[in-house]
Coordinates of C-alpha atoms in Angstrom, one line a residue:
X1 CA -12.5 18.5 3.1
X2 CA -10.2 17.9 6.2
X3 CA -7.9 15.2 6.0
X4 CA -8.8 12.6 8.9
X5 CA -6.8 12.1 11.6
X6 CA -6.3 15.6 12.4
X7 CA -8.3 15.3 16.1
X8 CA -11.4 14.5 17.5
X9 CA -14.8 15.9 15.5
X10 CA -12.3 15.5 11.9
X11 CA -14.4 13.9 9.6
X12 CA -12.6 11.2 7.9
X13 CA -12.2 11.0 4.0
X14 CA -10.4 7.9 1.7
X15 CA -10.6 6.4 -1.2
X16 CA -12.4 3.8 0.3
X17 CA -15.2 1.6 0.2
X18 CA -16.1 -2.4 1.1
X19 CA -19.2 -4.2 1.8
X20 CA -21.8 -1.9 0.8
X21 CA -24.7 -4.0 1.9
X22 CA -23.8 -2.1 4.9
X23 CA -24.6 1.4 3.5
X24 CA -26.8 0.2 0.4
X25 CA -28.7 3.4 0.5
X26 CA -25.6 5.5 -0.3
X27 CA -24.3 3.7 -2.6
X28 CA -24.1 4.7 -6.8
X29 CA -23.3 1.1 -8.1
X30 CA -19.8 1.7 -10.0
X31 CA -16.3 0.5 -9.7
X32 CA -14.4 -0.1 -6.8
X33 CA -12.4 1.0 -5.0
X34 CA -15.0 4.1 -4.0
X35 CA -14.7 7.6 -2.7
X36 CA -17.2 8.0 -0.2
X37 CA -18.4 11.2 1.4
X38 CA -20.5 10.6 4.3
X39 CA -23.8 9.2 2.2
X40 CA -22.4 9.4 -1.4
X41 CA -20.2 6.4 -3.3
X42 CA -18.4 7.3 -6.3
X43 CA -16.4 5.3 -8.5
X44 CA -12.6 5.2 -8.8
X45 CA -12.7 6.2 -12.6
X46 CA -10.8 9.3 -11.6
X47 CA -8.1 7.3 -10.5
X48 CA -7.0 4.2 -12.5
X49 CA -7.4 4.5 -16.4
X50 CA -7.2 0.9 -16.9
X51 CA -9.0 -2.5 -15.4
X52 CA -12.1 -3.9 -15.6
X53 CA -15.0 -3.3 -13.4
X54 CA -17.1 -6.7 -12.1
X55 CA -20.1 -7.0 -9.6
X56 CA -19.6 -9.1 -6.9
X57 CA -22.7 -11.0 -5.3
X58 CA -23.0 -10.9 -1.5
X59 CA -25.9 -13.3 -0.8
X60 CA -28.7 -11.5 -1.9
X61 CA -27.0 -8.0 -1.8
X62 CA -25.5 -7.6 -5.4
X63 CA -24.1 -4.2 -4.0
X64 CA -20.5 -5.0 -4.0
X65 CA -18.1 -4.5 -7.5
X66 CA -14.6 -4.7 -8.1
X67 CA -11.5 -3.9 -10.6
X68 CA -9.7 -6.7 -11.5
X69 CA -5.9 -6.2 -13.9
X70 CA -5.8 -8.8 -16.7
X71 CA -3.3 -6.8 -18.0
X72 CA -0.1 -5.5 -17.4
X73 CA 2.3 -7.6 -14.6
X74 CA 1.5 -4.7 -11.7
X75 CA -1.1 -1.8 -11.3
X76 CA -1.1 1.0 -9.4
X77 CA -3.1 3.2 -7.3
X78 CA -1.7 6.9 -6.4
X79 CA -2.4 9.3 -3.7
X80 CA -1.4 12.3 -2.8
X81 CA -0.4 12.6 1.2
X82 CA 2.3 15.0 2.6
X83 CA 5.9 13.9 2.7
X84 CA 7.1 12.7 5.4
X85 CA 3.7 12.1 6.9
X86 CA 2.4 9.2 9.0
X87 CA -0.5 7.0 7.1
X88 CA -2.4 4.2 7.9
X89 CA -3.1 2.5 4.7
X90 CA -6.2 -0.6 4.2
X91 CA -6.8 -2.5 1.4
X92 CA -9.6 -5.0 1.1
X93 CA -10.2 -8.0 -1.6
X94 CA -13.1 -10.0 -1.9
X95 CA -13.6 -12.8 -5.0
X96 CA -16.7 -13.7 -4.6
X97 CA -16.8 -15.8 -7.8
X98 CA -16.9 -12.6 -9.6
X99 CA -16.0 -14.4 -12.6
X100 CA -18.0 -17.9 -12.3
X101 CA -14.9 -20.0 -12.4
X102 CA -15.0 -20.8 -8.9
X103 CA -11.2 -20.2 -8.8
X104 CA -10.1 -16.8 -6.0
X105 CA -6.5 -16.0 -7.2
X106 CA -3.6 -14.9 -5.3
X107 CA -1.0 -12.5 -6.1
X108 CA 1.4 -9.5 -4.5
X109 CA 0.0 -6.4 -2.9
X110 CA 3.1 -3.6 -2.7
X111 CA 3.7 0.2 -1.5
X112 CA 5.8 2.5 -3.1
X113 CA 7.9 0.2 -4.5
X114 CA 8.1 -2.3 -1.4
X115 CA 6.6 -5.8 -1.1
X116 CA 3.4 -5.7 1.4
X117 CA 1.7 -9.5 1.5
X118 CA 0.7 -11.9 -0.6
X119 CA -3.1 -11.6 -0.8
X120 CA -5.0 -15.0 -0.8
X121 CA -8.6 -14.5 -1.6
X122 CA -11.7 -16.3 -1.1
X123 CA -15.0 -16.8 -2.7
X124 CA -16.5 -16.8 0.7
X125 CA -14.8 -14.2 2.6
X126 CA -13.2 -11.3 2.5
X127 CA -9.5 -10.0 3.0
X128 CA -8.0 -7.2 4.2
X129 CA -4.8 -6.0 4.7
X130 CA -3.3 -3.3 7.1
X131 CA -0.1 -1.1 6.9
X132 CA 1.2 2.0 8.9
X133 CA 4.0 4.1 7.5
X134 CA 6.2 7.5 6.9
X135 CA 5.7 8.3 3.5
X136 CA 8.9 9.3 1.6
X137 CA 7.2 11.7 -1.2
X138 CA 4.0 14.1 -1.9
X139 CA 2.6 10.2 -3.3
X140 CA 2.0 7.1 -2.1
X141 CA 1.2 4.1 -4.8
X142 CA -1.1 1.0 -3.9
X143 CA -0.1 -1.7 -6.3
X144 CA -1.3 -5.3 -6.9
X145 CA 1.1 -7.6 -8.9
X146 CA 0.4 -11.0 -10.9
X147 CA 2.8 -13.4 -9.9
X148 CA 1.1 -16.3 -11.0
X149 CA -0.2 -17.4 -14.8
X150 CA -3.7 -16.5 -15.4
X151 CA -4.6 -15.5 -11.7
X152 CA -5.0 -11.8 -12.2
X153 CA -5.1 -9.2 -9.3
X154 CA -7.7 -6.9 -8.5
X155 CA -9.1 -4.9 -5.6
X156 CA -12.2 -4.1 -3.4
X157 CA -10.9 -0.9 -1.5
X158 CA -8.6 1.0 -0.5
X159 CA -8.5 3.8 2.2
X160 CA -5.9 5.9 3.7
X161 CA -5.9 7.6 6.9
X162 CA -3.6 10.3 8.2
X163 CA -2.5 9.5 11.8
X164 CA -0.6 11.5 14.4
X165 CA 3.1 11.8 13.8
X166 CA 3.8 11.0 17.5
X167 CA 2.1 7.2 17.4
X168 CA 3.8 4.3 16.8
X169 CA 7.3 6.2 17.5
X170 CA 8.8 3.5 19.2
X171 CA 9.6 1.8 15.7
X172 CA 12.1 3.1 12.9
X173 CA 10.5 5.2 10.5
X174 CA 12.7 3.2 7.8
X175 CA 10.3 0.3 8.6
X176 CA 6.4 0.0 8.3
X177 CA 3.9 -1.8 10.8
X178 CA 2.2 -4.8 9.2
X179 CA -1.0 -5.5 10.9
X180 CA -1.8 -9.0 12.7
X181 CA -4.4 -8.2 14.7
X182 CA -6.3 -5.8 16.6
X183 CA -9.0 -6.4 19.3
X184 CA -11.0 -4.8 21.7
X185 CA -11.6 -7.3 24.3
X186 CA -15.1 -7.8 26.2
X187 CA -16.8 -5.8 23.7
X188 CA -19.5 -6.9 21.2
X189 CA -19.2 -4.6 18.4
X190 CA -16.7 -3.6 15.8
X191 CA -15.4 -0.3 16.8
X192 CA -13.9 2.3 14.2
X193 CA -14.6 6.0 13.3
X194 CA -15.9 7.9 15.0
X195 CA -15.1 6.2 18.3
X196 CA -11.5 6.3 16.8
X197 CA -10.6 9.2 15.2
X198 CA -8.3 7.5 13.2
X199 CA -10.5 4.9 11.6
X200 CA -8.6 2.1 13.1
X201 CA -10.8 -1.3 13.1
X202 CA -10.9 -3.1 16.6
X203 CA -12.7 -6.5 16.7
X204 CA -14.5 -7.4 19.8
X205 CA -13.0 -10.6 21.2
X206 CA -13.3 -13.3 24.6
X207 CA -11.3 -16.0 26.4
X208 CA -12.2 -19.1 26.4
X209 CA -13.0 -19.7 30.5
X210 CA -12.9 -15.8 30.8
X211 CA -15.1 -13.5 32.2
X212 CA -15.8 -9.7 30.3
X213 CA -16.2 -7.0 32.7
X214 CA -17.7 -3.3 31.9
X215 CA -15.8 -0.4 33.5
X216 CA -17.5 1.2 36.3
X217 CA -15.8 4.7 35.2
X218 CA -17.7 7.3 33.8
X219 CA -15.1 8.0 31.1
X220 CA -11.6 7.2 30.4
X221 CA -8.6 9.1 29.8
X222 CA -6.9 8.3 26.7
X223 CA -4.1 11.1 26.3
X224 CA -2.0 9.1 28.9
X225 CA -1.5 6.5 25.7
X226 CA 1.1 7.5 23.0
X227 CA -0.9 5.1 20.3
X228 CA -4.2 7.1 21.0
X229 CA -6.8 4.2 21.3
X230 CA -10.3 5.2 21.1
X231 CA -12.3 5.2 24.9
X232 CA -14.8 2.9 23.2
X233 CA -12.2 0.0 23.3
X234 CA -11.3 0.2 27.1
X235 CA -14.6 0.5 28.5
X236 CA -14.5 -3.4 28.4
X237 CA -11.5 -6.1 29.5
X238 CA -11.5 -10.0 30.0
X239 CA -10.8 -10.7 33.6
X240 CA -9.8 -14.8 34.8
X241 CA -11.6 -16.2 37.9
X242 CA -9.0 -16.3 40.2
X243 CA -5.4 -15.3 40.9
X244 CA -4.7 -18.9 40.6
X245 CA -5.8 -18.5 37.1
X246 CA -3.6 -16.8 34.4
X247 CA -3.8 -15.7 31.0
X248 CA -2.3 -16.8 27.1
X249 CA -3.0 -15.7 24.2
X250 CA -3.2 -18.1 21.2
X251 CA -0.3 -16.9 19.1
X252 CA -1.3 -16.9 15.1
X253 CA 1.8 -15.1 14.1
X254 CA 3.8 -16.8 11.4
X255 CA 6.3 -19.6 12.1
X256 CA 8.9 -17.9 11.2
X257 CA 11.0 -15.3 13.5
X258 CA 9.9 -11.6 12.6
X259 CA 10.4 -8.6 14.5
X260 CA 7.1 -7.4 16.1
X261 CA 5.6 -4.4 17.3
X262 CA 2.9 -5.3 20.2
X263 CA 1.2 -2.5 22.1
X264 CA -1.6 -3.6 25.0
X265 CA -3.9 -1.4 26.9
X266 CA -4.9 -1.7 30.5
X267 CA -7.5 -0.2 32.2
X268 CA -8.8 -0.8 35.7
X269 CA -12.4 -1.4 35.5
X270 CA -13.5 -1.2 39.2
X271 CA -12.5 1.8 41.2
X272 CA -12.9 -0.4 44.5
X273 CA -9.7 -2.1 42.7
X274 CA -7.3 0.9 42.6
X275 CA -3.6 -0.1 44.1
X276 CA -5.3 -4.1 44.2
X277 CA -4.7 -5.3 41.1
X278 CA -1.2 -5.8 39.7
X279 CA -0.6 -7.3 36.6
X280 CA 3.1 -9.3 35.6
X281 CA 3.8 -9.8 31.6
X282 CA 6.1 -13.0 30.5
X283 CA 7.3 -13.7 27.0
X284 CA 8.3 -17.1 26.8
X285 CA 8.0 -17.8 30.6
X286 CA 10.0 -14.8 31.5
X287 CA 9.2 -11.7 33.2
X288 CA 8.6 -8.6 30.6
X289 CA 9.2 -5.2 32.6
X290 CA 7.7 -5.0 35.8
X291 CA 4.6 -5.0 37.0
X292 CA 1.2 -3.2 35.4
X293 CA -0.8 -1.5 37.8
X294 CA -3.9 -0.5 35.7
X295 CA -5.2 2.9 36.5
X296 CA -9.0 3.7 37.3
X297 CA -10.1 6.3 34.7
X298 CA -7.3 6.7 32.4
X299 CA -5.0 3.5 30.4
X300 CA -1.8 2.2 31.1
X301 CA -0.1 1.7 27.3
X302 CA 2.8 -1.3 27.1
X303 CA 4.6 -1.8 24.2
X304 CA 6.8 -4.2 23.3
X305 CA 9.7 -4.0 20.4
X306 CA 13.3 -4.4 19.4
X307 CA 12.6 -8.1 19.7
X308 CA 11.1 -11.2 17.2
X309 CA 8.4 -13.3 18.2
X310 CA 7.1 -16.4 15.9
X311 CA 4.0 -18.7 16.4
X312 CA 5.9 -20.4 18.9
X313 CA 6.6 -17.4 21.3
X314 CA 4.2 -17.9 24.2
X315 CA 2.8 -14.2 25.5
X316 CA 1.0 -14.7 29.4
X317 CA -0.6 -12.3 32.0
X318 CA -0.7 -13.5 35.0
X319 CA -1.5 -11.9 39.0
X320 CA 1.7 -10.5 40.4
X321 CA 3.1 -12.1 43.9
X322 CA 1.5 -8.7 45.6
X323 CA -1.5 -8.3 43.8
X324 CA -5.0 -9.8 45.4
X325 CA -7.2 -9.7 42.1
X326 CA -6.5 -11.2 39.0
X327 CA -5.0 -10.2 35.5
X328 CA -7.3 -8.2 33.4
X329 CA -6.6 -7.2 29.4
X330 CA -9.3 -4.5 27.8
X331 CA -7.6 -4.1 24.4
X332 CA -4.6 -5.3 22.2
X333 CA -2.5 -4.2 18.5
X334 CA -0.1 -7.2 17.6
X335 CA 2.0 -5.7 14.3
X336 CA 5.2 -7.2 12.3
X337 CA 8.4 -5.4 10.8
X338 CA 8.5 -5.0 7.3
X339 CA 12.2 -4.9 5.6
X340 CA 14.0 -1.7 5.5
X341 CA 11.5 0.4 3.4
X342 CA 13.3 1.3 -0.1
X343 CA 14.3 5.2 -1.1
X344 CA 12.5 4.5 -4.3
X345 CA 13.6 4.8 -7.9
X346 CA 16.4 7.1 -8.3
X347 CA 14.9 11.1 -8.5
X348 CA 16.4 12.2 -11.4
X349 CA 14.9 9.1 -13.6
X350 CA 11.8 9.7 -12.2
X351 CA 11.7 13.7 -12.8
X352 CA 12.9 12.3 -17.0
X353 CA 9.8 9.6 -16.7
X354 CA 7.5 11.9 -15.2
X355 CA 8.0 14.8 -18.4
X356 CA 7.3 11.7 -20.8
X357 CA 4.4 11.3 -19.4
X358 CA 3.1 15.0 -19.5
X359 CA 4.2 14.9 -23.1
X360 CA 3.2 11.4 -24.2
X361 CA -0.4 10.6 -22.8
X362 CA 0.4 6.7 -24.4
X363 CA 2.8 6.5 -21.3
X364 CA 0.1 7.3 -18.6
X365 CA -0.8 4.2 -18.1
X366 CA 2.3 3.4 -16.2
X367 CA 2.4 4.2 -12.6
X368 CA 3.8 2.7 -9.1
X369 CA 7.4 3.2 -8.7
X370 CA 9.1 2.9 -12.0
X371 CA 11.6 -0.2 -10.9
X372 CA 10.3 -1.7 -7.6
X373 CA 9.8 -3.7 -5.9
X374 CA 12.6 -6.3 -8.4
X375 CA 11.2 -7.1 -10.9
X376 CA 8.5 -5.4 -11.5
X377 CA 9.5 -2.3 -13.6
X378 CA 7.5 -0.4 -15.9
X379 CA 8.1 -2.6 -19.2
X380 CA 9.8 0.2 -21.7
X381 CA 12.5 0.9 -19.3
X382 CA 15.8 -1.3 -18.3
X383 CA 17.1 -0.7 -14.4
X384 CA 20.7 -1.3 -13.0
X385 CA 20.0 -3.7 -9.4
X386 CA 21.6 -1.2 -7.8
X387 CA 20.1 -0.5 -3.7
X388 CA 18.7 2.6 -5.5
X389 CA 18.3 1.9 -9.2
X390 CA 18.7 4.0 -12.6
X391 CA 17.6 3.5 -15.3
X392 CA 19.9 2.8 -18.7
X393 CA 17.1 2.6 -21.4
X394 CA 14.3 3.6 -23.2
X395 CA 12.5 1.5 -25.3
X396 CA 9.3 3.4 -26.9
X397 CA 10.0 1.8 -30.5
X398 CA 6.1 1.1 -31.6
X399 CA 4.3 3.1 -28.9
X400 CA 2.4 5.2 -31.3
X401 CA 4.1 8.5 -29.5
X402 CA 2.4 12.0 -31.2
X403 CA 4.1 15.1 -30.4
X404 CA 7.5 16.7 -29.3
X405 CA 10.2 15.3 -27.5
X406 CA 10.2 17.0 -24.1
X407 CA 13.4 17.4 -22.3
X408 CA 14.4 13.8 -20.1
X409 CA 17.9 15.3 -19.5
X410 CA 18.4 13.9 -16.0
X411 CA 17.7 10.8 -16.6
X412 CA 22.3 11.4 -17.3
X413 CA 22.3 7.3 -16.5
X414 CA 20.7 6.0 -20.4
X415 CA 22.8 4.2 -22.4
X416 CA 20.0 3.6 -24.9
X417 CA 17.4 5.4 -26.2
X418 CA 14.8 3.8 -28.9
X419 CA 12.2 6.2 -30.0
X420 CA 11.7 4.5 -33.2
X421 CA 8.7 4.2 -35.3
X422 CA 6.6 6.6 -33.6
X423 CA 4.9 10.5 -34.9
X424 CA 7.8 12.2 -32.7
X425 CA 8.1 15.5 -34.5
X426 CA 10.5 18.8 -34.5
X427 CA 14.0 19.2 -33.8
X428 CA 16.1 16.8 -32.6
X429 CA 17.1 18.1 -28.8
X430 CA 20.7 18.9 -28.0
X431 CA 20.2 17.5 -24.6
X432 CA 20.6 14.0 -26.5
X433 CA 24.4 14.9 -27.3
X434 CA 25.2 15.8 -23.9
X435 CA 23.7 12.9 -21.8
X436 CA 27.2 11.1 -20.3
X437 CA 27.2 7.3 -20.9
X438 CA 24.5 7.4 -23.7
X439 CA 25.7 4.5 -26.6
X440 CA 22.4 3.9 -28.8
X441 CA 19.9 6.3 -30.4
X442 CA 17.4 5.1 -32.4
X443 CA 14.8 7.9 -33.6
X444 CA 14.1 6.1 -37.3
X445 CA 10.8 6.0 -38.6
X446 CA 9.3 9.8 -36.8
X447 CA 8.9 13.1 -38.2
X448 CA 12.1 14.8 -36.6
X449 CA 13.3 18.0 -38.6
X450 CA 16.1 20.5 -38.3
X451 CA 20.0 19.3 -38.1
X452 CA 22.1 16.9 -36.0
X453 CA 23.6 18.8 -33.6
X454 CA 27.5 19.2 -33.3
X455 CA 27.2 17.2 -29.4
X456 CA 25.4 14.4 -31.1
X457 CA 27.8 14.4 -34.3
X458 CA 30.8 14.1 -32.6
X459 CA 29.4 11.7 -29.9
X460 CA 30.7 7.8 -30.4
X461 CA 27.2 6.3 -30.3
X462 CA 25.0 4.1 -32.7
X463 CA 22.8 6.5 -34.1
X464 CA 20.1 5.9 -36.6
X465 CA 17.8 9.0 -37.6
X466 CA 17.2 9.0 -41.1
X467 CA 14.0 7.2 -42.1
X468 CA 11.2 9.1 -42.8
X469 CA 13.0 12.2 -40.8
X470 CA 13.0 15.4 -42.3
X471 CA 17.0 16.5 -41.3
X472 CA 19.3 18.8 -43.3
X473 CA 17.1 19.5 -45.9
X474 CA 15.2 16.0 -46.8
X475 CA 11.9 16.2 -48.1
X476 CA 9.9 14.4 -45.6
X477 CA 8.0 11.0 -46.7
X478 CA 3.9 10.4 -46.2
X479 CA 3.6 8.9 -42.8
X480 CA 2.0 6.1 -45.0
X481 CA 5.2 5.5 -46.7
X482 CA 6.4 4.8 -42.8
X483 CA 6.7 0.8 -41.9
X484 CA 4.1 1.5 -39.2
X485 CA 3.4 -2.1 -38.7
X486 CA 6.8 -2.6 -37.7
X487 CA 6.6 -4.7 -34.5
X488 CA 8.3 -3.4 -31.3
X489 CA 12.2 -3.9 -30.9
X490 CA 12.9 -7.6 -28.8
X491 CA 13.3 -7.3 -25.5
X492 CA 15.8 -5.4 -24.2
X493 CA 19.8 -7.1 -23.2
X494 CA 19.8 -8.1 -19.4
X495 CA 22.5 -5.8 -17.2
X496 CA 25.0 -8.2 -15.5
X497 CA 22.9 -9.6 -12.7
X498 CA 19.8 -8.3 -14.0
X499 CA 16.0 -10.4 -14.5
X500 CA 14.0 -9.9 -17.4
X501 CA 11.9 -6.6 -17.2
X502 CA 8.6 -7.1 -15.7
X503 CA 5.6 -4.6 -17.0
X504 CA 4.1 -2.5 -14.8
X505 CA 1.5 -0.1 -13.7
X506 CA 0.2 3.6 -14.6
X507 CA 1.8 6.2 -12.0
X508 CA 1.7 9.9 -10.5
X509 CA 5.0 11.0 -9.4
X510 CA 6.3 14.6 -9.9
X511 CA 9.7 15.4 -10.1
X512 CA 12.0 13.6 -7.5
X513 CA 9.2 12.2 -5.1
X514 CA 5.7 12.3 -6.8
X515 CA 4.2 9.2 -8.9
X516 CA 3.9 9.2 -12.7
X517 CA 0.9 8.8 -14.8
X518 CA -2.2 10.2 -16.1
X519 CA -2.8 11.9 -12.8
X520 CA 0.3 13.9 -12.9
X521 CA -1.1 16.0 -15.7
X522 CA -5.1 16.0 -14.3
X523 CA -4.2 15.4 -10.7
X524 CA -6.2 17.2 -7.9
X525 CA -6.2 17.0 -4.5
X526 CA -7.3 13.8 -3.3
X527 CA -10.8 13.9 -1.3
X528 CA -9.7 10.6 1.2
X529 CA -13.0 9.4 2.2
X530 CA -14.6 7.1 4.8
X531 CA -15.1 3.3 4.8
X532 CA -18.1 1.4 6.2
X533 CA -16.5 -2.1 6.6
X534 CA -17.1 -5.0 8.6
X535 CA -13.8 -6.6 10.0
X536 CA -13.3 -10.6 9.5
X537 CA -10.4 -11.3 11.5
X538 CA -11.2 -14.3 13.9
X539 CA -11.2 -13.0 17.6
X540 CA -8.3 -13.3 20.0
X541 CA -9.1 -16.0 22.3
X542 CA -7.6 -16.4 25.7
X543 CA -7.1 -19.4 27.6
X544 CA -7.3 -19.8 31.5
X545 CA -4.7 -22.3 33.4
X546 CA -5.0 -23.3 37.0

């Protein structure tokens, strides 16, 4: 199947599904997020191996499900994308009192090791979050992280869409765009695919004391707009009743000043008005750019960037001094910008961790960035707190690992490797003695055989290897004689300035740039499917002033 956003007529795909009551005849009840291909819904078991599925009742339609994660601090989905691709990711959450506790949880949402949002769920309505960003690897990971005791993260749907690389290009690719709202003014129904080939959701909105007007144009050329708004979002507009009235939209941005990206779309609705309507935009009562003359049959896009705004910032549209007609507005998108995106855990460590996950299926459950965002690292590693952290310790004692030890020599910052109390077989690899910073190596209570390499013997380190291993002529003890019930070691000591390690999720990172996890062994190209969903953001209200 083709990826969405490649042009008109392509069929969108995504790991997705929400409010299946809208498409109940197509739903095969299972676990959400769901994969939908036109008329068929499938569960997400292919993408994640843990968590619990629950059914959620939406009124009389018990057609929604979710996946909740009562274990680990961070749980992730890893989705194949193109490296350097610009994507739109949307995650939706509907609690619906699935656990009969009337206690909707609060938790964090993350992507690619970056903080995205704090999810405040509700018993009565769903919430969704949308981000646009450029990927740094061949996978993108979407994670939910527990932040409060006994408040377990869950997810109801997840969508990933490919965007044209020229879209939203006035924002540095080292930042993500976090959607605040996206509105189609004067419309009466939600717009998305196929009207929007990128499957953005445009919510109909109106104004207080303002009129809705439909365009007289038989068609609207959208090629003049860099961000490719759908023609359907430009066919209507809101308009004030006279040039003496101006339009101010109610600003629901956070109270804290944040960098923003705002794009407004103007298309003249009357052929007879060409050249007669001129609109001046004001931000905090100061003129912004030159007056806007909406074209008939096409669109004028005005973007606002390189500035900060808050709930106190005012945005006003007013007829310019030369205009004989009142201001109009067809559509609007408002985003805040994320902090600078992380580069992720060092690729050398990602490669080594991937090799460990390939060798030991017991480790496949962890996914997402192994270290980020801090402090949500995997619970069997310890890292530095550098801008690009390195893994300095593996604490895998008592993880029931079975098989031979793979080559993870790329993890050259390791200081501690603790593998005790497992069933690891074969010779002790030579590369362990070549790790330049290794200080502690615990191989006790395994099934290693052969001899100790000269590189290990000559190295000044704390080495433990004798118990139950078959080395240099030792007879191997029966497995039953090994202390299989030994508890794992206590939590690792902190690196200077570090904090306790917190468990994390399963992943599918490949060497250097791909997510680690079960899918790394049996990953198929993701068939991304299309979500049919409702957008519940309240309409952006406009007020007129005389």
